[in-house]
């Protein structure tokens, strides 16, 4: 896994790689549907918003598959591309929905994903069969 999250909540990764993002701070007494979304610099949604149901836990894990992270492209003339992400916890037994603060962020801060170009193509499903 070549995904790194720093103390500020910035994610660094290679396009097309697998990774898991773990977020904590949920109330274990509540049940949630937690949503994760990535946007480009123009606020366009990249891929589908991911959703995970969580009960009796203070953490949630989002799995970023190679197909999903392959949507995070890097222009050939650039060494990396910056995307932005957000996480929202929706309580299942009420109408409460709250955007989560990541690391030391405050209102208006952008949670960044720095994507570096793919280094190796790797084995594709058709190649593995």
Tab-separated table of N, CA, C and O in Angstrom, residues 7-64:
chain	number	residue	atom	x	y	z
A	7	UNK	N	0.002	14.255	9.522
A	7	UNK	CA	-0.661	14.793	10.722
A	7	UNK	C	-1.683	15.871	10.408
A	7	UNK	O	-2.525	16.196	11.246
A	8	UNK	N	-1.619	16.457	9.224
A	8	UNK	CA	-2.569	17.491	8.816
A	8	UNK	C	-3.769	16.895	8.075
A	8	UNK	O	-4.670	17.616	7.671
A	9	UNK	N	-3.752	15.579	7.844
A	9	UNK	CA	-4.833	14.926	7.114
A	9	UNK	C	-4.626	14.886	5.620
A	9	UNK	O	-5.505	14.454	4.875
A	10	UNK	N	-3.454	15.328	5.142
A	10	UNK	CA	-3.158	15.270	3.709
A	10	UNK	C	-2.770	13.850	3.332
A	10	UNK	O	-1.918	13.233	3.972
A	11	UNK	N	-3.399	13.346	2.278
A	11	UNK	CA	-3.134	12.006	1.764
A	11	UNK	C	-2.184	12.136	0.587
A	11	UNK	O	-2.383	12.989	-0.285
A	12	UNK	N	-1.161	11.310	0.534
A	12	UNK	CA	-0.265	11.222	-0.620
A	12	UNK	C	-0.331	9.802	-1.146
A	12	UNK	O	-0.306	8.843	-0.364
A	13	UNK	N	-0.428	9.676	-2.480
A	13	UNK	CA	-0.569	8.340	-3.067
A	13	UNK	C	-0.198	8.353	-4.547
A	13	UNK	O	-0.072	9.416	-5.148
A	14	UNK	N	-0.058	7.158	-5.113
A	14	UNK	CA	0.154	6.996	-6.540
A	14	UNK	C	-1.162	6.652	-7.222
A	14	UNK	O	-1.975	5.891	-6.668
A	15	UNK	N	-1.361	7.186	-8.409
A	15	UNK	CA	-2.553	6.869	-9.199
A	15	UNK	C	-2.607	5.357	-9.433
A	15	UNK	O	-1.606	4.724	-9.748
A	16	UNK	N	-3.798	4.792	-9.263
A	16	UNK	CA	-4.021	3.384	-9.541
A	16	UNK	C	-3.643	2.432	-8.434
A	16	UNK	O	-3.793	1.224	-8.582
A	17	UNK	N	-3.153	2.934	-7.289
A	17	UNK	CA	-2.774	2.061	-6.179
A	17	UNK	C	-3.942	1.844	-5.224
A	17	UNK	O	-4.874	2.631	-5.164
A	18	UNK	N	-3.849	0.777	-4.459
A	18	UNK	CA	-4.816	0.416	-3.427
A	18	UNK	C	-4.468	1.157	-2.141
A	18	UNK	O	-3.293	1.390	-1.843
A	19	UNK	N	-5.474	1.510	-1.363
A	19	UNK	CA	-5.210	2.113	-0.069
A	19	UNK	C	-6.431	2.083	0.830
A	19	UNK	O	-7.563	1.924	0.358
A	20	UNK	N	-6.208	2.202	2.114
A	20	UNK	CA	-7.283	2.270	3.098
A	20	UNK	C	-7.131	3.545	3.909
A	20	UNK	O	-6.030	3.869	4.345
A	21	UNK	N	-8.232	4.258	4.079
A	21	UNK	CA	-8.258	5.459	4.904
A	21	UNK	C	-9.091	5.159	6.139
A	21	UNK	O	-10.249	4.751	6.020
A	22	UNK	N	-8.513	5.346	7.307
A	22	UNK	CA	-9.197	5.078	8.572
A	22	UNK	C	-9.409	6.409	9.280
A	22	UNK	O	-8.461	7.177	9.475
A	23	UNK	N	-10.661	6.672	9.637
A	23	UNK	CA	-11.017	7.889	10.352
A	23	UNK	C	-11.616	7.497	11.695
A	23	UNK	O	-12.407	6.558	11.781
A	24	UNK	N	-11.245	8.224	12.736
A	24	UNK	CA	-11.760	7.918	14.070
A	24	UNK	C	-12.442	9.145	14.649
A	24	UNK	O	-12.395	10.223	14.079
A	25	UNK	N	-13.076	8.942	15.801
A	25	UNK	CA	-13.750	10.036	16.479
A	25	UNK	C	-15.264	9.918	16.483
A	25	UNK	O	-15.954	10.800	16.976
A	26	UNK	N	-15.788	8.817	15.943
A	26	UNK	CA	-17.237	8.599	15.973
A	26	UNK	C	-17.656	8.160	17.377
A	26	UNK	O	-16.866	7.594	18.128
A	27	UNK	N	-18.912	8.402	17.718
A	27	UNK	CA	-19.443	7.929	18.991
A	27	UNK	C	-19.818	6.453	18.841
A	27	UNK	O	-20.667	6.113	18.016
A	28	UNK	N	-19.207	5.557	19.629
A	28	UNK	CA	-19.522	4.133	19.496
A	28	UNK	C	-20.932	3.773	19.951
A	28	UNK	O	-21.402	2.675	19.686
A	29	UNK	N	-21.642	4.709	20.599
A	29	UNK	CA	-23.017	4.451	21.030
A	29	UNK	C	-24.026	4.689	19.916
A	29	UNK	O	-25.212	4.426	20.082
A	30	UNK	N	-23.571	5.206	18.780
A	30	UNK	CA	-24.482	5.542	17.683
A	30	UNK	C	-24.157	4.727	16.442
A	30	UNK	O	-23.058	4.199	16.302
A	31	UNK	N	-25.148	4.656	15.546
A	31	UNK	CA	-24.956	4.014	14.241
A	31	UNK	C	-24.911	5.102	13.178
A	31	UNK	O	-25.674	6.067	13.244
A	32	UNK	N	-24.036	4.918	12.208
A	32	UNK	CA	-23.831	5.922	11.172
A	32	UNK	C	-23.789	5.293	9.792
A	32	UNK	O	-23.438	4.121	9.641
A	33	UNK	N	-24.084	6.106	8.807
A	33	UNK	CA	-23.640	5.884	7.444
A	33	UNK	C	-22.623	6.996	7.225
A	33	UNK	O	-22.952	8.176	7.343
A	34	UNK	N	-21.378	6.612	6.965
A	34	UNK	CA	-20.314	7.588	6.789
A	34	UNK	C	-19.982	7.652	5.303
A	34	UNK	O	-19.818	6.623	4.645
A	35	UNK	N	-19.925	8.871	4.778
A	35	UNK	CA	-19.724	9.086	3.343
A	35	UNK	C	-18.368	9.738	3.099
A	35	UNK	O	-17.926	10.583	3.878
A	36	UNK	N	-17.734	9.339	2.014
A	36	UNK	CA	-16.423	9.859	1.613
A	36	UNK	C	-16.508	10.253	0.153
A	36	UNK	O	-17.015	9.494	-0.677
A	37	UNK	N	-16.024	11.449	-0.180
A	37	UNK	CA	-16.059	11.918	-1.567
A	37	UNK	C	-14.755	12.633	-1.905
A	37	UNK	O	-14.134	13.264	-1.045
A	38	UNK	N	-14.365	12.523	-3.166
A	38	UNK	CA	-13.191	13.213	-3.700
A	38	UNK	C	-13.660	14.175	-4.778
A	38	UNK	O	-14.508	13.825	-5.601
A	39	UNK	N	-13.097	15.380	-4.772
A	39	UNK	CA	-13.405	16.383	-5.783
A	39	UNK	C	-12.108	16.889	-6.406
A	39	UNK	O	-11.054	16.860	-5.772
A	40	UNK	N	-12.239	17.391	-7.649
A	40	UNK	CA	-11.094	18.045	-8.272
A	40	UNK	C	-11.087	19.520	-7.897
A	40	UNK	O	-11.925	19.979	-7.109
A	41	UNK	N	-10.160	20.293	-8.459
A	41	UNK	CA	-10.022	21.712	-8.094
A	41	UNK	C	-11.238	22.543	-8.474
A	41	UNK	O	-11.446	23.627	-7.936
A	42	UNK	N	-12.086	22.027	-9.383
A	42	UNK	CA	-13.309	22.727	-9.791
A	42	UNK	C	-14.544	22.223	-9.057
A	42	UNK	O	-15.665	22.505	-9.464
A	43	UNK	N	-14.340	21.434	-8.010
A	43	UNK	CA	-15.407	20.845	-7.188
A	43	UNK	C	-16.246	19.803	-7.919
A	43	UNK	O	-17.376	19.512	-7.532
A	44	UNK	N	-15.690	19.217	-8.970
A	44	UNK	CA	-16.354	18.122	-9.666
A	44	UNK	C	-16.099	16.827	-8.901
A	44	UNK	O	-14.953	16.523	-8.546
A	45	UNK	N	-17.162	16.066	-8.649
A	45	UNK	CA	-17.041	14.788	-7.960
A	45	UNK	C	-16.245	13.823	-8.834
A	45	UNK	O	-16.489	13.703	-10.028
A	46	UNK	N	-15.298	13.126	-8.223
A	46	UNK	CA	-14.506	12.118	-8.919
A	46	UNK	C	-15.055	10.749	-8.521
A	46	UNK	O	-15.064	10.393	-7.349
A	47	UNK	N	-15.526	9.996	-9.496
A	47	UNK	CA	-16.089	8.680	-9.203
A	47	UNK	C	-17.354	8.796	-8.383
A	47	UNK	O	-18.019	9.832	-8.358
A	48	UNK	N	-17.682	7.730	-7.694
A	48	UNK	CA	-18.865	7.677	-6.843
A	48	UNK	C	-18.487	8.044	-5.404
A	48	UNK	O	-17.374	7.784	-4.960
A	49	UNK	N	-19.445	8.638	-4.703
A	49	UNK	CA	-19.267	8.842	-3.267
A	49	UNK	C	-19.301	7.468	-2.602
A	49	UNK	O	-20.150	6.638	-2.917
A	50	UNK	N	-18.360	7.204	-1.703
A	50	UNK	CA	-18.315	5.925	-1.000
A	50	UNK	C	-19.104	6.033	0.296
A	50	UNK	O	-19.086	7.078	0.952
A	51	UNK	N	-19.793	4.951	0.683
A	51	UNK	CA	-20.571	4.925	1.919
A	51	UNK	C	-20.266	3.650	2.690
A	51	UNK	O	-20.202	2.567	2.111
A	52	UNK	N	-20.093	3.805	4.010
A	52	UNK	CA	-19.843	2.668	4.889
A	52	UNK	C	-20.759	2.798	6.093
A	52	UNK	O	-20.861	3.867	6.692
A	53	UNK	N	-21.440	1.707	6.454
A	53	UNK	CA	-22.277	1.676	7.660
A	53	UNK	C	-21.408	1.285	8.853
A	53	UNK	O	-20.596	0.356	8.762
A	54	UNK	N	-21.587	2.008	9.963
A	54	UNK	CA	-20.770	1.787	11.155
A	54	UNK	C	-21.679	1.740	12.371
A	54	UNK	O	-22.511	2.624	12.567
A	55	UNK	N	-21.520	0.694	13.198
A	55	UNK	CA	-22.237	0.581	14.471
A	55	UNK	C	-21.253	0.108	15.533
A	55	UNK	O	-20.393	-0.732	15.260
A	56	UNK	N	-21.402	0.635	16.740
A	56	UNK	CA	-20.596	0.205	17.886
A	56	UNK	C	-19.093	0.322	17.637
A	56	UNK	O	-18.319	-0.534	18.062
A	57	UNK	N	-18.690	1.367	16.935
A	57	UNK	CA	-17.271	1.585	16.671
A	57	UNK	C	-17.003	3.082	16.603
A	57	UNK	O	-17.869	3.855	16.195
A	58	UNK	N	-15.802	3.475	16.995
A	58	UNK	CA	-15.435	4.886	16.882
A	58	UNK	C	-14.620	5.166	15.622
A	58	UNK	O	-14.183	6.276	15.399
A	59	UNK	N	-14.402	4.129	14.792
A	59	UNK	CA	-13.642	4.304	13.554
A	59	UNK	C	-14.406	3.788	12.347
A	59	UNK	O	-15.305	2.952	12.475
A	60	UNK	N	-14.010	4.299	11.189
A	60	UNK	CA	-14.556	3.831	9.921
A	60	UNK	C	-13.395	3.711	8.944
A	60	UNK	O	-12.452	4.508	8.987
A	61	UNK	N	-13.452	2.692	8.085
A	61	UNK	CA	-12.403	2.467	7.092
A	61	UNK	C	-13.000	2.523	5.701
A	61	UNK	O	-14.003	1.852	5.419
A	62	UNK	N	-12.390	3.328	4.845
A	62	UNK	CA	-12.771	3.382	3.433
A	62	UNK	C	-11.675	2.705	2.622
A	62	UNK	O	-10.492	3.004	2.796
A	63	UNK	N	-12.081	1.794	1.754
A	63	UNK	CA	-11.154	1.075	0.894
A	63	UNK	C	-11.143	1.757	-0.468
A	63	UNK	O	-12.180	1.877	-1.119
A	64	UNK	N	-9.963	2.204	-0.869
A	64	UNK	CA	-9.796	2.828	-2.178
A	64	UNK	C	-9.162	1.795	-3.105
A	64	UNK	O	-7.993	1.443	-2.953
